[in-house]
CSV table of C-alpha atoms in Angstrom, one decimal:
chain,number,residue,atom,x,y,z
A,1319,UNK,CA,16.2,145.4,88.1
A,1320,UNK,CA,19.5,147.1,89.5
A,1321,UNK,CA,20.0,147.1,92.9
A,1322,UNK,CA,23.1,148.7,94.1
A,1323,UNK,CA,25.0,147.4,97.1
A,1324,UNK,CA,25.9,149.5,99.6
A,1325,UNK,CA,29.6,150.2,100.4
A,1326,UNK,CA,31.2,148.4,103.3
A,1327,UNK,CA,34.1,149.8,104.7
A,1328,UNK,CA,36.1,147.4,107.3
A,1329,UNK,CA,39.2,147.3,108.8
A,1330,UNK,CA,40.5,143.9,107.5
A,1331,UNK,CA,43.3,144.4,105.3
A,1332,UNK,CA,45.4,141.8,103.0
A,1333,UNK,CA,47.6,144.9,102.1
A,1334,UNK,CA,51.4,143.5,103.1
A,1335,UNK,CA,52.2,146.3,104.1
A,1336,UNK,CA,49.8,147.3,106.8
A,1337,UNK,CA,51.4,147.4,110.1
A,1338,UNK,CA,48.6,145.1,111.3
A,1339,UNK,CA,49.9,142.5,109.4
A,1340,UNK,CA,53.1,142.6,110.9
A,1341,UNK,CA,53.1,140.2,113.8
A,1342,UNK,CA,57.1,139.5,114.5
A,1343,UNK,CA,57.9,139.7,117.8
A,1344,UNK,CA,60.0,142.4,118.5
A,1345,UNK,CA,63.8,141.5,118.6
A,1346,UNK,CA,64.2,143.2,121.9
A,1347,UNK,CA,61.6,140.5,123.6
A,1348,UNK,CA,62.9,137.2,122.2
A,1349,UNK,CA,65.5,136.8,124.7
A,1350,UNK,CA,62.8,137.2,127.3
A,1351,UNK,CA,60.6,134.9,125.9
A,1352,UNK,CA,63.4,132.5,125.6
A,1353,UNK,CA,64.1,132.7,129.5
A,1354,UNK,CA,60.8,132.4,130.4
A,1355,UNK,CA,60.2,129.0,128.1
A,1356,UNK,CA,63.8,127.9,130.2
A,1357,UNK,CA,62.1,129.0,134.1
A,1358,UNK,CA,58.9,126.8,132.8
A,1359,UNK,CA,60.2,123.9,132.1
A,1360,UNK,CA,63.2,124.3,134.3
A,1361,UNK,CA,61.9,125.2,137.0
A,1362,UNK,CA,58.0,125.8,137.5
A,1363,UNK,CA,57.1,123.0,136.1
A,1364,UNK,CA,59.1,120.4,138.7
A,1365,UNK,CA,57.9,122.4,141.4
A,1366,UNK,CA,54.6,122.1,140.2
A,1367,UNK,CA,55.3,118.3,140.4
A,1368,UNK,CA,56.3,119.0,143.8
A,1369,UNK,CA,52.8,120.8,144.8
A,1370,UNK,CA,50.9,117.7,143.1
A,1371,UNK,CA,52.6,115.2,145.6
A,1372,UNK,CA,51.7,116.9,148.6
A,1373,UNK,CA,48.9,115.4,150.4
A,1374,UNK,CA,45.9,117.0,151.4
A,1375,UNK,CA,46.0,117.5,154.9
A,1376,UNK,CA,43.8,121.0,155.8
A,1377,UNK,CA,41.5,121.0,158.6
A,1378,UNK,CA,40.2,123.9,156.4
A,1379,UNK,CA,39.8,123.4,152.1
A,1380,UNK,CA,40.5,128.0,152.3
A,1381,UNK,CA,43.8,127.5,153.1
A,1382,UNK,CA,47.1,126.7,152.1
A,1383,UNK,CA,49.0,124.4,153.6
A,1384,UNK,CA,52.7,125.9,154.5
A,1385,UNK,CA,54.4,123.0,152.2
A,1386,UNK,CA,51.7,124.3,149.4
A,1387,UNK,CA,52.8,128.3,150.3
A,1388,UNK,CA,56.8,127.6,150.5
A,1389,UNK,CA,56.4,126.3,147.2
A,1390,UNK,CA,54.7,128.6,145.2
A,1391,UNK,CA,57.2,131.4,147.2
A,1392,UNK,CA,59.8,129.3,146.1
A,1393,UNK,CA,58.5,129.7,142.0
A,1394,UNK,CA,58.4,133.3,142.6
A,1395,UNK,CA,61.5,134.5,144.4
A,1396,UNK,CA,63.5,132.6,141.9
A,1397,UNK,CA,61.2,134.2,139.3
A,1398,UNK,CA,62.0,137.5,140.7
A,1399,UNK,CA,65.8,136.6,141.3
A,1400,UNK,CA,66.1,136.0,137.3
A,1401,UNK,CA,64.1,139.4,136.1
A,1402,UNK,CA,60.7,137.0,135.3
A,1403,UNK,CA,58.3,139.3,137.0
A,1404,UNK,CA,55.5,141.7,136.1
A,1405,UNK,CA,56.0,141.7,132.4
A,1406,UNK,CA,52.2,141.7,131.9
A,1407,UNK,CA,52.0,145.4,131.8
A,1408,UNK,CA,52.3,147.0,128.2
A,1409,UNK,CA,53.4,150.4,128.2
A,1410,UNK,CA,54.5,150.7,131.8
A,1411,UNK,CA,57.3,152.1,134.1
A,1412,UNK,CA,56.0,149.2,136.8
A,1413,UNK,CA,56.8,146.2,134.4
A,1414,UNK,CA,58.7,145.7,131.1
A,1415,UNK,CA,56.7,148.2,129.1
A,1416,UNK,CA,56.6,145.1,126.2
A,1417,UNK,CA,53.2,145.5,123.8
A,1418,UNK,CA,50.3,143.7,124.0
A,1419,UNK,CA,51.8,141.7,120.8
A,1420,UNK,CA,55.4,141.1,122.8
A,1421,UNK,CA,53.2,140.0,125.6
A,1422,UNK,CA,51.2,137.6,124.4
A,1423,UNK,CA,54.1,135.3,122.8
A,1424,UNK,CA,54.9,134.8,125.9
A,1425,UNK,CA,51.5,134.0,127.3
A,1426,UNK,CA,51.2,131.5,125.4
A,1427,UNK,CA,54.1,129.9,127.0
A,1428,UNK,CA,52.3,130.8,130.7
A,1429,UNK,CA,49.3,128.4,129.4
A,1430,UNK,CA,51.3,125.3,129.2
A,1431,UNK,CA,51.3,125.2,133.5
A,1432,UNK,CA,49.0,126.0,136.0
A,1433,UNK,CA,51.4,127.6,137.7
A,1434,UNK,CA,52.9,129.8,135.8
A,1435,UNK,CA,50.9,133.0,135.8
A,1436,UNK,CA,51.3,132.8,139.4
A,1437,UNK,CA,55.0,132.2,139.5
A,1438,UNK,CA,55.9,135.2,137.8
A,1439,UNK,CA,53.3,137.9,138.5
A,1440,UNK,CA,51.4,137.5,135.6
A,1441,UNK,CA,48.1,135.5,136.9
A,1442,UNK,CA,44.5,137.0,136.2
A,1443,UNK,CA,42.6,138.7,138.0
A,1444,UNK,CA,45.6,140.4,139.4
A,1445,UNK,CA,46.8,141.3,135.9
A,1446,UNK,CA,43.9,143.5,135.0
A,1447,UNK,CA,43.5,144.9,138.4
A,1448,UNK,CA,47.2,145.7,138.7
A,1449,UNK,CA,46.9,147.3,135.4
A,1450,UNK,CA,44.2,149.4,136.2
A,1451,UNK,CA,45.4,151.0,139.0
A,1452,UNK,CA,48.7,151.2,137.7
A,1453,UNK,CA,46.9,153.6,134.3
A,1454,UNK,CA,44.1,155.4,136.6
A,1455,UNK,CA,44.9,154.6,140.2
A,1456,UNK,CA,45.8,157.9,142.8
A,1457,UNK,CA,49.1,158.0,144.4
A,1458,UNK,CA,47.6,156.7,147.1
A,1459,UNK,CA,45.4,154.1,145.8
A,1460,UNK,CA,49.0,152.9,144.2
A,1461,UNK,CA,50.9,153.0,147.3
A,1462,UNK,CA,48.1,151.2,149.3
A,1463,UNK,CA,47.4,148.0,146.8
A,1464,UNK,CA,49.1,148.7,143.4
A,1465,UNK,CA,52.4,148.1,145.6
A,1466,UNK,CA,51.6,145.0,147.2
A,1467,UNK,CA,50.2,143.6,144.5
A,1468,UNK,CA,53.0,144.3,141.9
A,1469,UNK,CA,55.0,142.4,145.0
A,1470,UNK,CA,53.3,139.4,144.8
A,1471,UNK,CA,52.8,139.7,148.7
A,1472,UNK,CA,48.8,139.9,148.2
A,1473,UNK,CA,46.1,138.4,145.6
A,1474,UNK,CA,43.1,140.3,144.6
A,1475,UNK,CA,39.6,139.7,142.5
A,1476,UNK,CA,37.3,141.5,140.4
A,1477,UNK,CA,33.6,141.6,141.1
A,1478,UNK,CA,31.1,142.6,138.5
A,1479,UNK,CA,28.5,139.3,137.6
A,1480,UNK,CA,25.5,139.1,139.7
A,1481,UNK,CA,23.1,136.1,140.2
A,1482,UNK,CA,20.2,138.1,139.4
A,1483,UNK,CA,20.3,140.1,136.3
A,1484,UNK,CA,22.0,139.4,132.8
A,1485,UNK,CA,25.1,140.3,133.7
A,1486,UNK,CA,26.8,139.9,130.3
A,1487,UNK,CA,25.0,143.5,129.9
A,1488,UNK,CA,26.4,144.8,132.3
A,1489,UNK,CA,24.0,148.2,132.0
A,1490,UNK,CA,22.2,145.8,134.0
A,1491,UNK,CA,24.2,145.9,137.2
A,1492,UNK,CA,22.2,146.1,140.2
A,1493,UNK,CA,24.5,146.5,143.1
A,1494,UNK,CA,24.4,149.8,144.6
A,1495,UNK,CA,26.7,152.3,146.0
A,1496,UNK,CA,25.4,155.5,147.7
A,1497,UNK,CA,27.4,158.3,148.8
A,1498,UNK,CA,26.6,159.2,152.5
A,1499,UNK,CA,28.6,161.5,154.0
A,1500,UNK,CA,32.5,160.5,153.3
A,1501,UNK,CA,31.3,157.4,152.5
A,1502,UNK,CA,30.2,155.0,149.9
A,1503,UNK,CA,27.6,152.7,151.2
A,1504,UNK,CA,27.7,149.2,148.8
A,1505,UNK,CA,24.0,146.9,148.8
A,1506,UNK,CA,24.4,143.9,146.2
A,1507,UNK,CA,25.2,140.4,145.7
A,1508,UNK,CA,27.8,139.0,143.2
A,1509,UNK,CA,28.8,135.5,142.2
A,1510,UNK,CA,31.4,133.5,140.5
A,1511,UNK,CA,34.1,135.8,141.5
A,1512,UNK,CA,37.4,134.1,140.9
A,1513,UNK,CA,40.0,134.2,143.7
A,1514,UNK,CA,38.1,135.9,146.3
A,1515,UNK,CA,38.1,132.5,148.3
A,1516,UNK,CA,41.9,132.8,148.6
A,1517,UNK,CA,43.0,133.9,151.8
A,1518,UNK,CA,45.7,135.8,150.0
A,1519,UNK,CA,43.2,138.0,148.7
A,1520,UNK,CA,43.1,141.5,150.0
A,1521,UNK,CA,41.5,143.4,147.4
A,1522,UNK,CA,38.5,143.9,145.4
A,1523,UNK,CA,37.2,145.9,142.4
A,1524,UNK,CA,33.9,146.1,142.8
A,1525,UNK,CA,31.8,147.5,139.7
A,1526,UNK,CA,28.3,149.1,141.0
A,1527,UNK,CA,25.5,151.1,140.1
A,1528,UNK,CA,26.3,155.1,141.8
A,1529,UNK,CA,24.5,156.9,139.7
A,1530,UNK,CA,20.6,155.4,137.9
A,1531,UNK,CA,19.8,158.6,137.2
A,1532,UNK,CA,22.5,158.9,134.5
A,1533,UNK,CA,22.7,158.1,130.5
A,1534,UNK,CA,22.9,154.3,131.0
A,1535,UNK,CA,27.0,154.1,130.0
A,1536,UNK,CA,27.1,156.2,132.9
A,1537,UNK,CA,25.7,154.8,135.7
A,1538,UNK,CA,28.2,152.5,136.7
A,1539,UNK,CA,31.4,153.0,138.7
A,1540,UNK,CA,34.3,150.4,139.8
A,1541,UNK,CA,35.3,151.0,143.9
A,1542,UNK,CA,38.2,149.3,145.7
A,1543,UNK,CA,36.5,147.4,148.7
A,1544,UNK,CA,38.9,145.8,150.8
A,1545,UNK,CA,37.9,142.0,151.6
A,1546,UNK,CA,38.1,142.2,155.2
A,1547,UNK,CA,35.6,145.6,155.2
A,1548,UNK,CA,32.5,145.1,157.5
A,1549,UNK,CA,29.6,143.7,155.7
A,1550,UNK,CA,31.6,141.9,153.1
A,1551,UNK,CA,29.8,138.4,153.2
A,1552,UNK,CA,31.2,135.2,151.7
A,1553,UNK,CA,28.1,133.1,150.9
A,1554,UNK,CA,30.0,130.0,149.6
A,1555,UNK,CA,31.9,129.1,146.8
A,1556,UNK,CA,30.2,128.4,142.9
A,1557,UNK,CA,30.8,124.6,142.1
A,1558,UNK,CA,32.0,124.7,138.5
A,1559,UNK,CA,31.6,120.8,136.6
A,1560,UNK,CA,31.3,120.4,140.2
A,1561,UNK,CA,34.5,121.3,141.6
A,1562,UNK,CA,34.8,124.4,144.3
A,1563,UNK,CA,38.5,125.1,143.0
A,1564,UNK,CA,39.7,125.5,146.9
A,1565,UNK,CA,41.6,127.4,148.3
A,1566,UNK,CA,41.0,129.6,145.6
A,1567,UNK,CA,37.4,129.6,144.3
A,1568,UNK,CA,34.6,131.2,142.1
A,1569,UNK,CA,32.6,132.8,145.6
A,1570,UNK,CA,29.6,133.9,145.9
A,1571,UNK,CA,29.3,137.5,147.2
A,1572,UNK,CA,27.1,139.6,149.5
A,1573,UNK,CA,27.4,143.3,150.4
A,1574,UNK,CA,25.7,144.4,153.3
A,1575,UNK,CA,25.9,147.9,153.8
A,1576,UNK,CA,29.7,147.9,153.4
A,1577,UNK,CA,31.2,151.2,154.1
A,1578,UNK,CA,34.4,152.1,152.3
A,1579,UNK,CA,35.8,155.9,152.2
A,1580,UNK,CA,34.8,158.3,148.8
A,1581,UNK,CA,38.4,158.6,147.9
A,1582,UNK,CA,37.9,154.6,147.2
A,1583,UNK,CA,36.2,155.2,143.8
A,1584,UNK,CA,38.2,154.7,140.6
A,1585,UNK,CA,38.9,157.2,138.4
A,1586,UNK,CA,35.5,159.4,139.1
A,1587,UNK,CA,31.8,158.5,139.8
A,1588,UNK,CA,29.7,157.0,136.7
A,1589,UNK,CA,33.6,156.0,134.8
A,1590,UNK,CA,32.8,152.1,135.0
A,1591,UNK,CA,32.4,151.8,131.3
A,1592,UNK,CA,35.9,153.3,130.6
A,1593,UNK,CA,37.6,151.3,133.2
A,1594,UNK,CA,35.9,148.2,131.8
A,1595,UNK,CA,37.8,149.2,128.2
A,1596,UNK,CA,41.2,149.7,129.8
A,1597,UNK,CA,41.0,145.8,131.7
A,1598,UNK,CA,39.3,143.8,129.2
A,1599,UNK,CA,41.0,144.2,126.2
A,1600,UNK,CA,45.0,143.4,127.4
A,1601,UNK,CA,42.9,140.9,130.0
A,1602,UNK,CA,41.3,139.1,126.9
A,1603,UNK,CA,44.0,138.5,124.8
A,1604,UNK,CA,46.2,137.7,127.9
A,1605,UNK,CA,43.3,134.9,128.7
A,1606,UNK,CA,43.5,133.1,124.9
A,1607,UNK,CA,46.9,133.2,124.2
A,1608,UNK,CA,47.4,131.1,127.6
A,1609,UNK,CA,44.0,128.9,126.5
A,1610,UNK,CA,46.3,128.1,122.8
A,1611,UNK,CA,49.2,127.4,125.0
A,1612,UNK,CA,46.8,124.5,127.0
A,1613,UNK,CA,45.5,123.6,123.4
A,1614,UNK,CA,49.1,122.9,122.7
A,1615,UNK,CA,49.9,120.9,125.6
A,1616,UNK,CA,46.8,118.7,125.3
A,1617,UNK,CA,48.0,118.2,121.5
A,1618,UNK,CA,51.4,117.3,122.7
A,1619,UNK,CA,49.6,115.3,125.4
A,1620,UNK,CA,47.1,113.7,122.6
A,1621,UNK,CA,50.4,112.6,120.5
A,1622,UNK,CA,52.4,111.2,122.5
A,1623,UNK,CA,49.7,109.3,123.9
A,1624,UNK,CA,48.8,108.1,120.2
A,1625,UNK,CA,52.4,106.7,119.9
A,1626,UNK,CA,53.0,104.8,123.0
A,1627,UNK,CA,49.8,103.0,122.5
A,1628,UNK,CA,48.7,100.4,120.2
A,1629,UNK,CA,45.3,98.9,119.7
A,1630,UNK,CA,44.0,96.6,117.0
A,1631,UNK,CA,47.5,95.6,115.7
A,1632,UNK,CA,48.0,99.9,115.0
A,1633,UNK,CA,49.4,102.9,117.2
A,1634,UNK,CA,46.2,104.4,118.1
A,1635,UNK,CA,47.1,108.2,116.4
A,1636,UNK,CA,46.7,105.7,113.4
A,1637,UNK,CA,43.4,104.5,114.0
A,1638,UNK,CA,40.0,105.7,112.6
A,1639,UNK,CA,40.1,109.7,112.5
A,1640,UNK,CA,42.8,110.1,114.8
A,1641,UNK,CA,45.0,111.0,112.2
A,1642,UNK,CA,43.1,113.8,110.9
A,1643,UNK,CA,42.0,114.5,114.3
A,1644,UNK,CA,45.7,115.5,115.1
A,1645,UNK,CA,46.1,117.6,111.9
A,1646,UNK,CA,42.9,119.7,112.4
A,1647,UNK,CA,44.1,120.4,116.0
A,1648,UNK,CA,47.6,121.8,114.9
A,1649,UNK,CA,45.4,123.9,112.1
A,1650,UNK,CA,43.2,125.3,114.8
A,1651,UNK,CA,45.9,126.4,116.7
A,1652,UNK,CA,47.7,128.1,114.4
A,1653,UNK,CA,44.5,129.4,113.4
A,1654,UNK,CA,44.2,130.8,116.5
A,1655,UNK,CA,47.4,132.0,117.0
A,1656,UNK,CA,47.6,134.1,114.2
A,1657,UNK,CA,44.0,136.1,115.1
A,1658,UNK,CA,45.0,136.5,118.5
A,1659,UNK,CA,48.5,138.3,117.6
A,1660,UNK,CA,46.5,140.2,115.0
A,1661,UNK,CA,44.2,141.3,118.0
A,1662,UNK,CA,47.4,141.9,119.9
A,1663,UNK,CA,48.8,143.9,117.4
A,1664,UNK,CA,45.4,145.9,116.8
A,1665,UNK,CA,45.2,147.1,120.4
A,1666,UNK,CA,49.1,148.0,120.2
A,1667,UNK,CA,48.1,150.5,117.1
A,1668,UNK,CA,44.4,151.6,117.2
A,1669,UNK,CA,44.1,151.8,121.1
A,1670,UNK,CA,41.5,149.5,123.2
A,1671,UNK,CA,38.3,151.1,122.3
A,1672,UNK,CA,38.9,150.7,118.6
A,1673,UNK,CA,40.5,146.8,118.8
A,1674,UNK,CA,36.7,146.2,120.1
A,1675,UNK,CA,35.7,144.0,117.2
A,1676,UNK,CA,39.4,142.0,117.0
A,1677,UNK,CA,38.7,141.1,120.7
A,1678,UNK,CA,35.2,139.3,120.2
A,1679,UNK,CA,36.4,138.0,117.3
A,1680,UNK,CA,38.9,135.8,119.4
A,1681,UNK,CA,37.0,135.2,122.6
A,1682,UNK,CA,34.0,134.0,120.4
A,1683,UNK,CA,36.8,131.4,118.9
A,1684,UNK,CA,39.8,130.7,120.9
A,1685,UNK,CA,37.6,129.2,124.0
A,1686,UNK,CA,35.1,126.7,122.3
A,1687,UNK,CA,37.5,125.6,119.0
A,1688,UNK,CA,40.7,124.9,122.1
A,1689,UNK,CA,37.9,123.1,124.1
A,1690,UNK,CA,37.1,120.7,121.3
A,1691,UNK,CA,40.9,120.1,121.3
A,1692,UNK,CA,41.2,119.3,125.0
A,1693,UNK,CA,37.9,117.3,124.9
A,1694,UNK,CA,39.7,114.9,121.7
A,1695,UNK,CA,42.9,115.0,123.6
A,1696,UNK,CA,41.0,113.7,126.6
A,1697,UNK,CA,39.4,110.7,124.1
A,1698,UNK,CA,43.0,110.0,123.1
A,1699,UNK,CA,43.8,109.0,126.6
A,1700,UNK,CA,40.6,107.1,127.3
A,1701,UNK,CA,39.4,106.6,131.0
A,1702,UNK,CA,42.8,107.9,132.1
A,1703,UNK,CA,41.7,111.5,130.1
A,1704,UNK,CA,38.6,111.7,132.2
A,1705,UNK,CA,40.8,110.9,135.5
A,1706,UNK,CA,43.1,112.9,138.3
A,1707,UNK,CA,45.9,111.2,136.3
A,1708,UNK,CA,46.4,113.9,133.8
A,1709,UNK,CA,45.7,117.0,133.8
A,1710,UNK,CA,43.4,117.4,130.3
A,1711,UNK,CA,39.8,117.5,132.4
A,1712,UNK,CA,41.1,120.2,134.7
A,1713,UNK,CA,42.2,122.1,131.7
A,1714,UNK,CA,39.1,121.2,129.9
A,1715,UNK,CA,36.5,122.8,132.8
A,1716,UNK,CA,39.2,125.6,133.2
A,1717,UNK,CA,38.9,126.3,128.9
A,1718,UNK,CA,34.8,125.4,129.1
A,1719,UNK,CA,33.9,128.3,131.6
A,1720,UNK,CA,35.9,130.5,130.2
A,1721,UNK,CA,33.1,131.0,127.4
A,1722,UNK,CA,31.1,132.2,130.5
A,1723,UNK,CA,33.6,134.2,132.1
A,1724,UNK,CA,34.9,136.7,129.7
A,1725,UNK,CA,31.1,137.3,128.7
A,1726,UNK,CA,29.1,134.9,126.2
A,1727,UNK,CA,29.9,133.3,123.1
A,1728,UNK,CA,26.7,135.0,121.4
A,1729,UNK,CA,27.7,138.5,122.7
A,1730,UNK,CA,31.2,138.2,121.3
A,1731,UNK,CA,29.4,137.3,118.0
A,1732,UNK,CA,26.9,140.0,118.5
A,1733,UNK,CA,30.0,142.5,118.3
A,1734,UNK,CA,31.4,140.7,115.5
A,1735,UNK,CA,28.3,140.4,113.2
A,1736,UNK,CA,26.9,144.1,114.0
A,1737,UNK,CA,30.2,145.5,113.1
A,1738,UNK,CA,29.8,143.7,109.3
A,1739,UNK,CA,26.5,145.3,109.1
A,1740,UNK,CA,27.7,148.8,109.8
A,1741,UNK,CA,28.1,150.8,106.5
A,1742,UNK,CA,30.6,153.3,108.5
């Protein structure tokens, strides 16, 4: 019996010369890449030093303590002072205009400290909020938040998951938004919304449901709702592995009847959808290049460790597995590397929409394979790995949720596996 296959027609090419497969960094970018590896080590990452030393002295865990805020200012003006600033945004008058592939060279390098996203304009959620109103924001939208924000002089967050409904469809959105008047009038509750406990924060995108009557990739819109607006509720704070990430946080949200003006919506009622494209894609890769760049710390971490330690009459990256365990970690990096450039580069030449498939394929990967990393890092050090002593169980919680936050594993392979079905 002769059964004939059906064609399958994908885009993944072993053709040398298909531009995807070109994934140099352009020459123009090295030099910046170069000064930013010099301002890490150089300089964010002894202030950072600094910032661990100081004690904890807040009559309130939502707040900064001056030392903590002279500091950080510190990492950023000299940031700013040597051209390190705002280099995020591909394409862009606002920022270095590098691509997505220039850009995430270099976030890789922002990985390797906590602090420096931050330090140089370049921390999410500010990085996809600042890009979105910098593609689709008005004038005045710009003048009122883009500004400040591409300043460094105010944080922001980005609201979409809800408590109630599965948000990783996020057709499912329940939080309303009802035009009365000159007015949109916001009902909901959100949670795990990262940064909206800082007290920097001044600005959030809020995605909600404006129009239920709509084809269901049209119901959804994305309004700015300033924190401070009436009716804005700050329930608490989501403890994640059990830590409440103060001052900064993963809060949990209420609306209650908060009022913000019309002209507040982004880029036109029932448009969610489309903003969603133009955030997550740049806002993905930006997130796993910086997850490799902890994967590479915790194997520099896990090395080091194996040589200044002996147990048993051996250095312990010589006992049992440990060997191997090192060499599968360097393989998994540059395993990951190379698909998230590829992703990188897809985005730079088929556009967001189209790079759909290269961006699951990642954050189905990156997050759990540099988590296993982290985790046998961790073992390396023993009880110290699992301690405040180094920073691999931070990193690890930070890497863990991030399977959560950028929308689950088993929708990333959803996108992934219906794509290889597809006989387009």
């Amino acid at each position: 019996m002769n059964i004939t296959a059906p064609v399958r027609h994908t885009n993944y090419s072993l053709n040398p010369g298909d531009e995807l497969n070109d994934l140099r960094m352009s020459e123009q970018v090295r030099p910046l890449c170069d000064r930013v590896r010099k301002f890490i080590r150089e300089t964010v990452q002894p202030i950072s030093a600094e910032i661990e030393k100081l004690p904890e002295n807040k009559a309130d865990r939502w707040s900064f303590t001056p030392a903590h805020l002279e500091l950080i200012e510190k990492a950023k003006s000299k940031a700013k002072a040597e051209g390190l600033w705002n280099f995020f945004l591909p394409n862009a008058h606002t920022g270095e205009g590098m691509k997505n592939l220039d850009f995430a060279y270099i976030a890789a390098e922002l990985g390797k400290d906590l602090l420096a996203p931050e330090a140089m304009n370049c921390g999410a959620p500010d990085t996809g909020n600042m890009e979105v109103l910098e593609r689709i924001g008005t004038p005045e939208q710009k003048e009122k938040w883009l500004k400040p924000l591409l300043n460094g002089q105010i944080r922001s967050a980005y609201a979409m998951t809800e408590p109630n409904v599965a948000s990783s469809d996020a057709k499912n959105i329940s939080t309303t938004a009802k035009l009365v008047g000159d007015e949109w009038v916001i009902n909901g509750e959100k949670y795990f919304i990262f940064g909206a406990g800082d007290p920097r924060c001044k600005i959030m995108i809020v995605m909600v449901k404006t129009s239920p009557d709509a084809p269901p990739s049209k119901q959804q819109s994305q309004i700015l709702v300033p924190k401070d607006t009436p009716g804005v509720e700050i329930i608490g704070p989501m403890h994640v592995f059990g830590q409440d990430h103060a001052p900064r946080g993963h809060m949990h949200l209420r609306f209650n009847n908060v009022r913000v003006p019309k002209e507040n919506i982004l880029f036109g009622e029932g448009r969610g959808f489309e903003i969603s494209q133009i955030r997550l894609g740049p806002g993905r890769i930006h997130h796993c290049m910086r997850i490799i760049g902890k994967a590479e710390k915790a194997l520099d971490m896990m090395v080091r460790r194996g040589l200044t330690r002996e147990a048993f009459g051996k250095k312990i990256a010589r006992l049992g597995v440990n060997l191997q365990m090192i060499a599968l970690a360097r393989c998994e990096i540059e395993a990951m590397r190379l698909m998230v450039l590829k992703a990188a580069k897809a985005m730079d030449v088929l556009g967001n929409k189209e790079t759909r498939v290269w961006v699951s394929m990642i954050n189905a990967m990156v997050p759990e394979r540099a988590s296993r990393i982290i985790d046998q890092a961790i073992q390396m050090h023993g009880a110290t790995g699992i301690s405040n002593w180094t920073p691999l169980a931070e990193m690890y919680t930070d890497v863990r949720q991030l399977r959560m936050t950028d929308g689950p594993d088993e929708v990333h392979w959803m996108v992934v596996g219906r794509h290889e079905l597809s006989m387009e």
